[in-house]
Amino acid sequence: MAYKIIVCAKQVPDTNVIRINPETGTLIRDGVPSILNPDDANALEMALEIKDKYDDVTVTVVSMGPPQAKDLLREAIAMGADRGILLSDRAVGGSDTWATSNAVAAAIKYAGDFDVLIGGRQAIDGDTAQVGPQIAEKLGIPQVTYVQEYELSEDRKTFTVQRQLEDGYEVVEVHTPCMLTCIKELNTPRYMSIGGIFADPDSKIEVVNADDVQVDKTTVGLKASPTNVFRSFTPKPKGKGVTVEGDTEKEMADNLLIGLKYKQVI
């Protein structure tokens, strides 16, 4: 029997080039490239590492977004995934994390049974780290977040993972089926293969709507979302710093005191 892995992935705007309209407070998406969310790339790499080790592993990538999010699935298949499912429907547009997890959980059920569900810690366009845990709760499976290292038992029914903490890590053992969310320290995602790029990824991608996955439409979309973004803004740049000069530490300290007294700070 095949060992089935489902990876949750999201297409996000590249935040390195993102801008905000100062008048409306909304994101300027024109000309901003979309990319595979970095933490989700680590999740996909983890799934592909397991697939590399065992011949009977299948990897399905599930995503939610507009039609152009198929590019994400094409990339995932070129990296080595076997199948892609995109939930694309106006009914799920504008979903916050709660509504998104309802929709994605339904898409995962549509995808079929799985042994392990893997996702990124968080998406760079929201940075909430909420969707993965919410999906696990709605599917009724155990979860471990912030995975920075893992081991899979010989019978492939137990993961022993290092879960990153602010001041170290904790070791957690979890039985499958389970949800794991990954961080960048876990691995280095691979590149797409040449063969994968020139293959026919679209034949392995299925685009579905809310009716297909049988999600309750009263639990998805903007109207069903209990959280709304009031305003987005770019913080004002801080003033230019001052370099304290001096040939010795004592001279620099003296010059610092002189500067602080001059500005009447002390």
JSON list of N, CA and C in Angstrom, two decimals, residues 10 36 73 81 94 116 122 125 129 145 157 169 196 232 238 246 259 266:
[
{"chain": "A", "resi": 10, "resn": "LYS", "atom": "N", "xyz": [1.14, 27.50, -0.70]},
{"chain": "A", "resi": 10, "resn": "LYS", "atom": "CA", "xyz": [0.45, 28.73, -1.09]},
{"chain": "A", "resi": 10, "resn": "LYS", "atom": "C", "xyz": [1.34, 29.56, -2.00]},
{"chain": "A", "resi": 36, "resn": "LEU", "atom": "N", "xyz": [6.41, 30.60, -4.71]},
{"chain": "A", "resi": 36, "resn": "LEU", "atom": "CA", "xyz": [6.05, 29.55, -3.76]},
{"chain": "A", "resi": 36, "resn": "LEU", "atom": "C", "xyz": [6.46, 30.02, -2.37]},
{"chain": "A", "resi": 73, "resn": "LEU", "atom": "N", "xyz": [1.83, 24.84, -8.56]},
{"chain": "A", "resi": 73, "resn": "LEU", "atom": "CA", "xyz": [1.73, 23.39, -8.67]},
{"chain": "A", "resi": 73, "resn": "LEU", "atom": "C", "xyz": [2.61, 22.85, -9.78]},
{"chain": "A", "resi": 81, "resn": "ALA", "atom": "N", "xyz": [6.88, 16.32, -7.13]},
{"chain": "A", "resi": 81, "resn": "ALA", "atom": "CA", "xyz": [5.57, 15.93, -6.63]},
{"chain": "A", "resi": 81, "resn": "ALA", "atom": "C", "xyz": [4.81, 15.15, -7.70]},
{"chain": "A", "resi": 94, "resn": "GLY", "atom": "N", "xyz": [-11.09, 36.06, -0.30]},
{"chain": "A", "resi": 94, "resn": "GLY", "atom": "CA", "xyz": [-11.17, 36.95, 0.85]},
{"chain": "A", "resi": 94, "resn": "GLY", "atom": "C", "xyz": [-11.20, 36.25, 2.19]},
{"chain": "A", "resi": 116, "resn": "VAL", "atom": "N", "xyz": [0.67, 11.43, 6.24]},
{"chain": "A", "resi": 116, "resn": "VAL", "atom": "CA", "xyz": [1.18, 12.63, 6.92]},
{"chain": "A", "resi": 116, "resn": "VAL", "atom": "C", "xyz": [0.84, 13.85, 6.08]},
{"chain": "A", "resi": 122, "resn": "GLN", "atom": "N", "xyz": [4.35, 29.28, 8.23]},
{"chain": "A", "resi": 122, "resn": "GLN", "atom": "CA", "xyz": [3.50, 30.43, 7.98]},
{"chain": "A", "resi": 122, "resn": "GLN", "atom": "C", "xyz": [3.76, 30.96, 6.58]},
{"chain": "A", "resi": 125, "resn": "ASP", "atom": "N", "xyz": [3.01, 36.46, 3.40]},
{"chain": "A", "resi": 125, "resn": "ASP", "atom": "CA", "xyz": [2.11, 37.58, 3.17]},
{"chain": "A", "resi": 125, "resn": "ASP", "atom": "C", "xyz": [1.19, 37.85, 4.36]},
{"chain": "A", "resi": 129, "resn": "ALA", "atom": "N", "xyz": [0.88, 32.02, 11.01]},
{"chain": "A", "resi": 129, "resn": "ALA", "atom": "CA", "xyz": [1.18, 30.66, 11.48]},
{"chain": "A", "resi": 129, "resn": "ALA", "atom": "C", "xyz": [-0.04, 29.99, 12.09]},
{"chain": "A", "resi": 145, "resn": "THR", "atom": "N", "xyz": [4.29, 21.78, 15.40]},
{"chain": "A", "resi": 145, "resn": "THR", "atom": "CA", "xyz": [4.66, 22.96, 14.63]},
{"chain": "A", "resi": 145, "resn": "THR", "atom": "C", "xyz": [6.15, 23.28, 14.79]},
{"chain": "A", "resi": 157, "resn": "LYS", "atom": "N", "xyz": [5.28, 4.89, 10.90]},
{"chain": "A", "resi": 157, "resn": "LYS", "atom": "CA", "xyz": [4.07, 5.26, 11.62]},
{"chain": "A", "resi": 157, "resn": "LYS", "atom": "C", "xyz": [4.32, 6.29, 12.71]},
{"chain": "A", "resi": 169, "resn": "TYR", "atom": "N", "xyz": [15.02, 23.84, 21.77]},
{"chain": "A", "resi": 169, "resn": "TYR", "atom": "CA", "xyz": [14.05, 23.00, 21.08]},
{"chain": "A", "resi": 169, "resn": "TYR", "atom": "C", "xyz": [13.56, 21.92, 22.02]},
{"chain": "A", "resi": 196, "resn": "GLY", "atom": "N", "xyz": [11.46, 17.51, -15.28]},
{"chain": "A", "resi": 196, "resn": "GLY", "atom": "CA", "xyz": [10.18, 17.95, -14.73]},
{"chain": "A", "resi": 196, "resn": "GLY", "atom": "C", "xyz": [9.67, 19.22, -15.40]},
{"chain": "A", "resi": 232, "resn": "SER", "atom": "N", "xyz": [-3.31, 48.47, 6.11]},
{"chain": "A", "resi": 232, "resn": "SER", "atom": "CA", "xyz": [-1.93, 48.06, 5.90]},
{"chain": "A", "resi": 232, "resn": "SER", "atom": "C", "xyz": [-1.11, 49.31, 5.64]},
{"chain": "A", "resi": 238, "resn": "LYS", "atom": "N", "xyz": [13.20, 55.34, 9.95]},
{"chain": "A", "resi": 238, "resn": "LYS", "atom": "CA", "xyz": [13.82, 56.00, 11.09]},
{"chain": "A", "resi": 238, "resn": "LYS", "atom": "C", "xyz": [14.88, 56.99, 10.62]},
{"chain": "A", "resi": 246, "resn": "GLY", "atom": "N", "xyz": [36.32, 58.07, 17.33]},
{"chain": "A", "resi": 246, "resn": "GLY", "atom": "CA", "xyz": [37.36, 58.16, 18.36]},
{"chain": "A", "resi": 246, "resn": "GLY", "atom": "C", "xyz": [38.40, 57.08, 18.14]},
{"chain": "A", "resi": 259, "resn": "GLY", "atom": "N", "xyz": [28.01, 64.49, 22.88]},
{"chain": "A", "resi": 259, "resn": "GLY", "atom": "CA", "xyz": [26.88, 64.55, 21.97]},
{"chain": "A", "resi": 259, "resn": "GLY", "atom": "C", "xyz": [25.55, 64.50, 22.70]},
{"chain": "A", "resi": 266, "resn": "ILE", "atom": "N", "xyz": [21.12, 64.32, 28.42]},
{"chain": "A", "resi": 266, "resn": "ILE", "atom": "CA", "xyz": [21.57, 64.20, 29.80]},
{"chain": "A", "resi": 266, "resn": "ILE", "atom": "C", "xyz": [22.09, 65.56, 30.25]}
]
